[in-house]
Every structure is written in C-alpha cells, then in structure tokens.
Amino acid sequence: MTGKSAVPRTILLLAPLLLFLGLAYVVPFLGVIRWSVTLPEPGLGQYRAVLTDPLVQSVFIRTLRICLIVTAAALVMAYAIAYVWVRGTPTQRMLAEFCILVPFWISVLTRAFGWLALLSNRGLINTWLQAAGIISEPLALARNEFGVIVGMTHFLIPFAVFPIASAMRSIDERVLLAARGMGASRSRIFWSVFVPLTYGGLIGAALIVFVFALGFFVTPAILGGGRSVMVAELVYLRIFQSPDWGLGAAISVVLVIFIGILLALMRRFIKPAHLVG
Amino acid sequence: MPQGIQLGDAKAAEIKAVSIGKTFGAFRALKDLSLDIGRGEFLTLLGPSGSGKTTFLMILAGFTAPSEGRLMMDGKDITDVPAEDRSYGMVFQGYALFPHLNVEQNIAFPLKVRGRSSADIKRRVGEMIERVGLVGHEKKLPTKLSGGQQQRVALARALAFEPSVLLLDEPFSALDKNLREMMQEEVKRLHQETGTTFVFVTHDQSEALALSSRVAIFNHGELLQVGRPQDVYERPANRFVAEFLGEINLLPLGALRLDGDKAAGQFEDRTIVLSQTGPQIGPNAVAAVRPEHMTIAATQQNPDHNAIACRIEDATYLGAVTKYHLKTRTGTSIAVSMPTAATTGFAHRSDVWVSWPTEQGFLLPQQG
Ligand SMILES: Nc1ncnc2c1ncn2[C@@H]1O[C@H](COP(=O)(O)OP(=O)(O)OP(=O)(O)O)[C@@H](O)[C@H]1O
Ligand SMILES: [Mg+2]
C-alpha cells in the first residue's frame, strides 16, 4: 500500500464505528442540546438554573467530592496492585492478575448488588459485627455516600492499574540498581526514584478514573439508595421522573463539556498506548 | 591504609577476589576466578561477549552474590556486604541516569543519600560539573543531552561522592569513534586526578590497551591472563589472548630447538629465531608475530633478523598505515602493516622479503 491510499483506508476501517457513534450518540445529543435551549421556552434559562439552583448545585458538589475521593482511593490501591503485578514473584503476579481481571467479567450491576449484600444494614458485615457483639446498632455502610464510594472505587481500580503498571514496566532496572549502588535505602529508592518515574501513569490513571466516575449511574443509584444522588442520576430523575426535560438536558450538556475538557487534558499528558498497559 | 577507615570511604581501595565462581542454573558464568586489584590502579576487564565481564563487575559491586569464593577489600571480607553499603561508584552501560532529574540533581543524588549539607552538595556538584565540562547544562534533563554529555553526567554522578572504587561497564560502547576517544582521554584524566581504583569493562581491545595500567582477559568465564598492556600484547599467555588483542601472524615451526632464552625452528626453508620468555611449549609450536612488527623489503636486509620470502597479494591504504596481505611459498597468509611513509609502493604480485627482529616474535603452542 502506498502512503496515498493509507488515509482513505484508515477512514474506511473506522467508518462503521464513526457511523454508529454518529447515529447513536451525536445525533441524539444534538437533540438534547436543542431541548436545553428550547424547553420549556426558548432561551438560556435552564443554564442559569444549572448555575443557581441549590439542588443542582449540591448534586454537582457531591459528585465532585465523591469523584475526588474515589480517584484518590482507587489510585492508592491500584498502585499497590500494579506494583505487585509488575515487580512481584511469579505467584504474586498471577494473583494480582487474577484480582485485576476477574472484576472485568462481572457486570457492574452484579457488583453493586454484591456490595449491597455486604454493606447494608442487614448485610453480612453488620450481621457479623452484631453477632460478634462488637456493635449493637448496624453501621450505616450503604445507602449513603460511603457505600457509593466503596462500590465505585472497587469498580474503577482495574482501569487505574493499567496505566500505572505500564509506567512501572517502562522503568529501566539499571536506574534502580544505580540508586542502590549509590547507597540509597529501599524506601528512598521507592520515593525519590520509582514513584517519580510513574507520575505519567498516575496522571493518566487519575484522569481515566475521574472521568469514568463523573458519569457513574448504576452504582450510586443502587448503593446510594436515592440519598446520595450524583449528576447522572439527577439527569435521569429530571428526564424520566419529572417533566423538567430542559433542566436535565442542560445538566447533560454541562457534564459533557466538562468531560471534554478533561479528555483534552488527558491527551496532552499521556500517550493513548499508556492507558492500555 | 590507616586503621578504622569506614568501608567505601577510603580514597582508593584494594580488592582481592579469591576463587570467585558464579553459576546460573547449570550454566557456569564464572569459574574459579582469582584477581588482585591494586589500590588506585586502572584495571580493564576485556573479553568477548558473554565471557562474564558484567557478571564479575556485578559481583564486585555487590548486586550479584557469587556462588563460590570470597571478596576482600582492604583486608576485610566484603562478600556478604550489600551493594548499598559498599557504595562504589558505578557507570552502567546505557548510563542509567535518573530520567526525572536534571544534570545537577542527578549528580547531587548520591550526596543527598549521604546526608551532606546543602552547601556542601552545591559546592561539590558545581565542582563535578566543571570537571566533566558540563557548565551551562546544569538544568537540562538527560533526554535533552547528547550521548557524550549523558556519559559525562554518569561519570560525574559516580565520582561525586569520592567512592573508593569506580566500576564502569562498557561506558563508551554507544559513542562514535571520535567521541569515544575523547571520553577515553577524559576517563584517563579523571583517574589520574582522583587516584581512585578504576575497574573498567570493555570488549574493545584497543580501548583496553590505551587506558589501563593492567588488563584482565576473560573468555568463557575464565580469567586467561592479567598483565600490563605491553605484557599481554607482546607476551600473551595463549593463542586466544594473542588473537583477541589484535591481528597476529602464526607460522608453524618444525624441528624446534630451545636454547636458554632463545628458540629456533624451521619454517619452509628458513630458520626462525625467537626470544623465548613465554610459557613452556611442547615440540609443536607456532611463531607469533604482530603485523606492525614486520617490515617488507625488496631484498633481504639485516642478516640478524628473521626473514621469509613472500609474494604481495593485496595492499589496503588506511591513511597513516598501509596494510599488506602476502602469501609465503607454501601459501601461509601473512599480514604486515607499515607506516605509509615507509613504503615505497611495492608492486602487486611482486616477490619481497618480510623480516622482523628476533626479539619481536614469540612462541605459542600449536593448539589452544
Ligand atoms: N541472570 C542471569 N541468568 C542466566 N544467565 C546469565 C545471567 N546473567 C548472565 N548470564 C550468562 O552469563 C554469561 C556471562 O554474561 P555477562 O553478562 O557477564 O557477559 P559479558 O562478558 O558482560 O558480555 P557482554 O560483552 O555481551 O556484555 C552469559 O552467557 C550470560 O548469558
Ligand atoms: Mg556485559
């Protein structure tokens, strides 16, 4: 193949995907944009509402808070798993790989209900703790923000593991040996050589987790029990459970713009190849 | 060396390897290797790829534990001392600079590890940067430096904390010829200035000969010979060493007679006389003569020199020297390199005499 025909060929290969995305996402979303500026009457009134309505505000703030906590928690745990996966003994590596891949085979719904079974008032943890006499009243582990954070973190850890592990794998072993040869202790090598060399992977992982977390719907809906509503659930409630389509549409548009900005940032900071490991 | 000096803080250390062996599974990478490395000396480990040079260097550094044998430094057994406590300077193949730290920070790293004061670090880093000629590049990241500059950072970083031993693993293998020669000069100068013990790995024989106070030649995990460059080059212990250190002509000798420090034997219809200070040799031996020790002339000149009749097959002009390929009457190949200025443009296929002084050749066993 010559260089000339390479571009049309790429487009041809991508065409089915582009067509699908166009029909399934872009066209309907144009409709959503139209609702946001026409319902119930033409104008930017709904956007004003997004910026002023205390309920919408509180949901946005809660979403940001949950996403930040989930991102931080997922990064810390993913870092530990990635470390074992990349630098552990063969058995440890296998175990880590198992822990990373198995969640992928289980649907998000199943996992959310799984956590509910563990965390709810009559769930396993509370019943055990009560049976053991450690607590008398059940702890509020689910149907609140805590439950949402646990469920989302669990779901998102594998997505953070890949970019981090990829960064760890590309570290030159000799650089670590060099640090050792200069008399550096293990913890010094880890904190002042190993970790800084994985910053790229950490930033990538943080952006992926954060962007995914922003649009979460199923997990907060189940584990939040309606008391910890996040943006995606708010859009759902506005559109399906109230006649307030315009506001729901405006919230969606704001969310999409916000995610677009984050994705643009992500492209600046990391190469796509690093995201898949 | 005064008593009580801390490990790794002496200006130059003396290392003694005693019967070091290393096996990887069933593979013996090093076999019964004993070697004394003198205080402040520049020792080169020379050998073909896979001969165990890096393995030995890693054992010296403490990154790899030997399977057998002991390692002594200044009379103390350091076999079980981990690398971070030996704290030798090390320049890795491919430099192994910290990619996230700039030139200054790279050089400062070992000093920070040692808990030096920031004023002290600043002074020492400035000194090292000047010494290796990197002034003006202090704030650059390694990826923004050329290969030669990265090499200089690696050297400065390894020498910054004044290690008692500096280990260098093929530090110049990625550099082009000019840069390589420049860096060789620089390393030689650094060695003289610091007085530190240098152990340098290379598979380039001319580099080894040019730099070292002594050369240790490795093959298949065995130490074949250690000696000053002149010794190993002119009096190699065996054929491998002779051939590895440079091109050499081998003339099978018949009717060998040993007579004190002289040996004489028959090659074609000529008697070849050699000074014989090398190892004991059996009845079958070859005369070994370096191409640059031979000269070509139209007639037989000095009757005290060895001379054989040859025919010129080919000449290669290499600038300062010209290299001739010749054949003896019975078809043995001979190579001679002569200063181009000394050649008078011998004609192709002309019959000439190749001669060399008796003290320039040496005997080697026929086999091995
Ligand atoms: N960790 C290891 N496991 C198994 N075999 C090894 C290991 N390290 C080295 N070897 C083997 O030991 C032998 C010597 O290796 P070494 O790296 O010391 O050679 P070298 O002389 O440095 O060669 P080069 O000039 O190519 O760097 C090689 O055959 C190599 O394959
Ligand atoms: Mg090597």
XYZ file of C-alpha atoms in Angstrom, chain B:
368
model
C 45.909 2.395 54.980
C 45.224 3.683 58.491
C 43.020 1.645 60.800
C 39.307 2.257 61.275
C 38.561 3.707 57.870
C 34.936 3.160 57.025
C 34.048 0.814 54.248
C 33.732 2.661 50.965
C 35.068 5.966 52.233
C 38.737 5.311 51.629
C 40.222 7.286 48.772
C 41.189 4.192 46.868
C 40.567 0.616 47.838
C 42.345 -2.604 47.161
C 40.194 -5.549 46.171
C 41.033 -9.201 46.224
C 38.829 -11.743 44.514
C 39.522 -15.267 45.750
C 38.284 -18.227 43.675
C 35.075 -16.499 42.655
C 32.578 -18.733 40.874
C 29.090 -17.959 39.630
C 26.507 -20.361 38.287
C 23.144 -19.518 36.761
C 21.204 -22.763 36.994
C 23.505 -25.290 35.372
C 25.461 -22.637 33.486
C 28.856 -21.638 34.897
C 29.283 -17.960 34.096
C 32.469 -17.575 36.159
C 34.979 -20.278 37.050
C 37.459 -20.106 39.905
C 38.425 -16.522 39.307
C 41.179 -15.036 41.450
C 42.306 -11.496 40.847
C 44.007 -8.787 42.874
C 43.027 -5.246 42.074
C 45.617 -2.811 43.376
C 45.000 0.464 45.171
C 44.420 3.235 42.638
C 45.026 1.061 39.636
C 43.143 1.185 36.341
C 42.200 -2.397 35.635
C 40.348 -3.317 32.469
C 38.265 -6.465 32.125
C 38.471 -7.440 28.490
C 36.755 -10.316 26.764
C 34.254 -11.284 24.094
C 30.507 -11.009 24.590
C 29.231 -13.456 27.183
C 32.632 -14.054 28.748
C 31.436 -12.991 32.208
C 32.759 -9.434 32.475
C 29.485 -7.878 33.577
C 28.802 -10.772 35.923
C 32.152 -10.199 37.626
C 31.574 -6.451 37.820
C 28.132 -7.030 39.369
C 29.742 -9.278 41.952
C 32.323 -6.578 42.704
C 29.536 -4.020 43.068
C 27.510 -6.318 45.311
C 24.455 -6.516 43.045
C 25.060 -10.217 42.466
C 26.256 -12.696 45.076
C 28.976 -15.109 43.957
C 28.144 -18.832 44.136
C 31.652 -19.587 45.403
C 34.669 -17.708 46.622
C 35.301 -14.642 48.720
C 35.769 -10.986 48.039
C 38.112 -8.918 50.201
C 38.508 -5.176 50.371
C 41.457 -3.662 52.202
C 41.826 -6.936 54.059
C 38.166 -7.206 55.122
C 35.799 -9.856 53.837
C 33.030 -7.996 51.989
C 31.427 -10.971 50.230
C 28.180 -10.514 52.158
C 28.161 -6.713 52.297
C 25.204 -5.458 50.200
C 25.737 -3.017 47.330
C 24.263 -0.046 49.177
C 26.849 -0.436 51.939
C 29.796 -0.981 49.587
C 28.899 2.193 47.823
C 31.243 2.020 44.904
C 30.818 4.429 42.069
C 29.263 2.732 39.074
C 28.769 3.775 35.468
C 26.305 1.461 33.771
C 26.112 0.540 30.141
C 23.451 2.913 28.797
C 24.292 5.379 31.588
C 21.219 4.710 33.799
C 20.741 8.387 34.611
C 17.633 9.346 36.584
C 15.334 10.489 33.769
C 13.235 12.709 36.033
C 16.188 14.632 37.457
C 18.242 17.286 35.705
C 22.022 17.197 35.426
C 22.568 18.913 38.757
C 20.061 16.760 40.606
C 21.486 13.576 39.113
C 24.945 14.421 40.380
C 23.570 15.556 43.736
C 21.644 12.309 44.334
C 24.449 10.249 45.924
C 25.445 13.253 48.040
C 21.874 13.688 49.304
C 21.743 9.990 50.120
C 24.811 10.558 52.267
C 23.114 13.377 54.083
C 25.644 16.041 53.127
C 24.714 19.640 53.879
C 23.100 21.538 51.027
C 26.013 23.992 50.853
C 28.408 21.085 50.611
C 26.280 19.450 47.900
C 26.087 22.661 45.910
C 29.843 23.135 46.023
C 30.639 19.548 45.119
C 28.083 19.405 42.265
C 29.486 22.627 40.818
C 32.970 21.197 41.035
C 31.997 17.959 39.266
C 30.058 19.785 36.546
C 33.104 21.878 35.840
C 35.421 18.904 35.933
C 33.465 16.995 33.278
C 32.806 20.087 31.166
C 29.043 20.417 31.555
C 28.862 24.054 32.638
C 25.743 25.598 31.098
C 23.847 22.292 31.014
C 23.045 22.099 34.751
C 19.276 22.377 34.387
C 18.810 20.023 31.439
C 17.072 16.675 31.715
C 19.071 13.652 30.493
C 16.864 13.248 27.402
C 17.943 16.701 26.258
C 21.638 15.732 26.295
C 23.798 14.102 23.641
C 25.270 10.661 24.253
C 28.641 12.086 25.223
C 27.072 14.559 27.622
C 24.979 11.832 29.258
C 28.160 9.838 29.662
C 29.783 12.781 31.399
C 26.847 13.127 33.780
C 27.122 9.431 34.595
C 30.826 9.839 35.333
C 30.294 12.950 37.435
C 27.492 11.270 39.381
C 29.599 8.180 40.017
C 32.604 10.192 41.172
C 30.756 12.921 43.103
C 30.862 11.121 46.445
C 34.516 10.169 46.063
C 33.998 6.417 46.019
C 36.964 4.239 46.806
C 36.293 2.191 43.680
C 34.733 3.183 40.365
C 33.208 0.423 38.229
C 32.494 1.151 34.579
C 30.582 -1.290 32.359
C 31.294 -0.630 28.689
C 30.689 3.071 29.206
C 31.573 4.108 25.674
C 30.017 1.363 23.587
C 27.237 3.663 22.357
C 29.509 6.518 21.304
C 31.018 7.168 17.881
C 34.748 6.848 17.374
C 35.790 10.476 17.911
C 33.667 10.946 20.980
C 34.878 7.638 22.277
C 38.499 8.678 22.028
C 37.722 11.974 23.694
C 35.931 10.254 26.552
C 38.791 7.789 26.917
C 41.161 10.696 27.446
C 38.743 12.176 29.926
C 38.407 8.977 31.922
C 42.162 8.627 31.984
C 42.493 12.167 33.301
C 39.771 11.593 35.916
C 41.615 8.502 37.057
C 44.833 10.424 37.496
C 43.107 13.320 39.250
C 41.044 11.239 41.653
C 43.514 8.454 42.315
C 40.524 6.129 42.745
C 40.676 2.455 41.845
C 39.008 2.047 38.427
C 37.634 -1.245 37.108
C 36.629 -0.817 33.509
C 34.797 -3.340 31.315
C 35.143 -3.365 27.560
C 35.214 -5.771 24.657
C 37.296 -3.346 22.615
C 40.940 -4.394 22.807
C 42.419 -1.090 21.679
C 40.417 0.720 24.352
C 41.728 -1.713 26.941
C 45.326 -1.273 25.868
C 45.046 2.502 25.662
C 43.551 3.074 29.094
C 44.673 0.541 31.600
C 47.510 0.022 33.960
C 46.612 -3.670 33.748
C 44.315 -5.742 31.541
C 42.479 -8.893 32.637
C 41.407 -11.060 29.725
C 38.280 -13.191 30.080
C 36.905 -15.982 27.965
C 34.081 -18.406 28.777
C 34.016 -17.247 32.389
C 37.720 -17.865 32.901
C 40.450 -15.371 33.590
C 43.102 -16.165 30.993
C 45.777 -13.593 31.742
C 46.347 -10.427 33.733
C 49.141 -8.042 32.992
C 50.287 -4.664 31.813
C 49.108 -3.809 28.276
C 52.591 -4.381 26.805
C 52.858 -7.739 28.556
C 49.570 -9.157 27.381
C 50.017 -7.736 23.898
C 53.592 -8.772 23.348
C 53.760 -11.824 25.612
C 50.276 -13.346 25.520
C 49.858 -16.492 27.601
C 47.994 -18.356 24.892
C 46.607 -18.152 21.421
C 43.232 -16.813 22.458
C 44.823 -13.826 24.175
C 47.244 -13.323 21.282
C 44.469 -13.295 18.720
C 41.949 -11.374 20.794
C 44.306 -8.459 21.367
C 44.923 -7.878 17.706
C 45.785 -9.424 14.405
C 48.727 -11.783 14.591
C 50.682 -13.922 12.121
C 51.120 -17.568 13.094
C 53.914 -19.553 11.463
C 54.064 -23.260 12.259
C 57.633 -24.206 13.191
C 59.293 -27.553 12.646
C 62.391 -29.025 14.306
C 62.013 -26.761 17.319
C 65.145 -26.286 19.430
C 65.035 -24.472 22.737
C 68.290 -22.900 23.800
C 68.142 -20.872 27.013
C 66.194 -17.715 26.285
C 66.217 -18.403 22.569
C 64.217 -20.759 20.418
C 64.842 -21.724 16.825
C 62.693 -23.640 14.380
C 62.204 -24.324 10.714
C 59.614 -22.517 8.605
C 59.732 -23.536 4.944
C 63.456 -23.373 4.114
C 64.247 -20.672 6.699
C 65.405 -20.891 10.288
C 63.336 -18.642 12.520
C 64.896 -17.460 15.783
C 62.758 -16.127 18.598
C 63.469 -14.895 22.065
C 61.582 -17.291 24.285
C 60.332 -15.954 27.570
C 56.787 -17.237 27.319
C 55.167 -20.355 28.718
C 56.667 -23.813 28.349
C 55.891 -25.139 24.935
C 55.813 -28.653 23.531
C 57.594 -29.793 20.385
C 54.898 -28.366 18.125
C 54.789 -24.593 18.274
C 53.948 -21.591 16.162
C 55.906 -18.394 15.858
C 53.566 -15.472 16.549
C 54.423 -12.055 15.153
C 52.285 -8.885 15.103
C 51.783 -7.323 11.630
C 53.254 -3.993 12.740
C 56.465 -5.660 13.869
C 57.226 -6.890 10.367
C 58.648 -4.909 7.511
C 58.686 -5.535 3.774
C 61.752 -5.010 1.635
C 62.762 -5.917 -1.884
C 65.954 -7.567 -0.711
C 66.980 -9.356 2.430
C 68.417 -6.598 4.632
C 69.675 -7.194 8.197
C 71.096 -10.747 8.382
C 70.357 -10.886 12.153
C 66.623 -10.506 11.560
C 64.254 -13.278 10.674
C 63.203 -13.138 7.060
C 60.808 -15.117 4.860
C 60.145 -14.871 1.176
C 56.609 -13.773 0.274
C 54.502 -12.503 -2.591
C 52.270 -9.423 -2.190
C 48.629 -10.313 -2.750
C 46.892 -7.122 -1.780
C 47.502 -3.717 -0.206
C 44.995 -1.622 1.723
C 45.712 2.042 2.246
C 44.490 3.102 5.711
C 45.920 6.586 5.954
C 48.806 6.562 8.384
C 49.461 2.879 7.779
C 49.183 0.617 4.792
C 48.246 -2.981 5.304
C 49.661 -5.698 3.063
C 48.364 -9.200 2.562
C 51.038 -11.630 1.478
C 51.464 -15.352 0.888
C 54.529 -17.414 1.635
C 55.729 -20.006 -0.839
C 53.655 -22.740 0.762
C 50.632 -20.498 0.924
C 50.618 -19.330 4.567
C 48.895 -15.925 4.826
C 50.924 -13.091 6.278
C 49.681 -9.615 7.210
C 52.066 -6.700 7.543
C 51.172 -3.135 8.463
C 53.722 -0.479 7.765
C 53.723 3.279 8.119
C 52.587 4.502 4.728
C 55.526 6.920 4.680
C 57.955 3.992 4.901
C 56.511 2.054 1.989
C 57.836 2.589 -1.482
C 54.737 1.387 -3.238
C 55.517 -2.288 -3.700
C 54.050 -3.612 -6.885
C 51.222 -6.094 -6.828
C 52.347 -9.736 -7.039
C 55.983 -8.759 -6.576
C 58.283 -11.087 -4.632
C 59.550 -9.498 -1.433
C 61.193 -10.320 1.877
C 59.238 -9.965 5.099
C 61.518 -9.554 8.099
C 61.331 -8.863 11.834
C 63.770 -8.634 14.721
C 64.202 -11.856 16.706
C 63.016 -10.209 19.941
C 59.632 -9.288 18.403
C 58.255 -12.746 17.873
C 57.199 -15.261 20.498
C 56.261 -18.900 20.671
C 52.740 -20.184 21.206
C 51.534 -23.744 21.480
C 50.170 -25.156 18.258
C 46.746 -25.759 19.759
C 44.593 -23.776 22.144
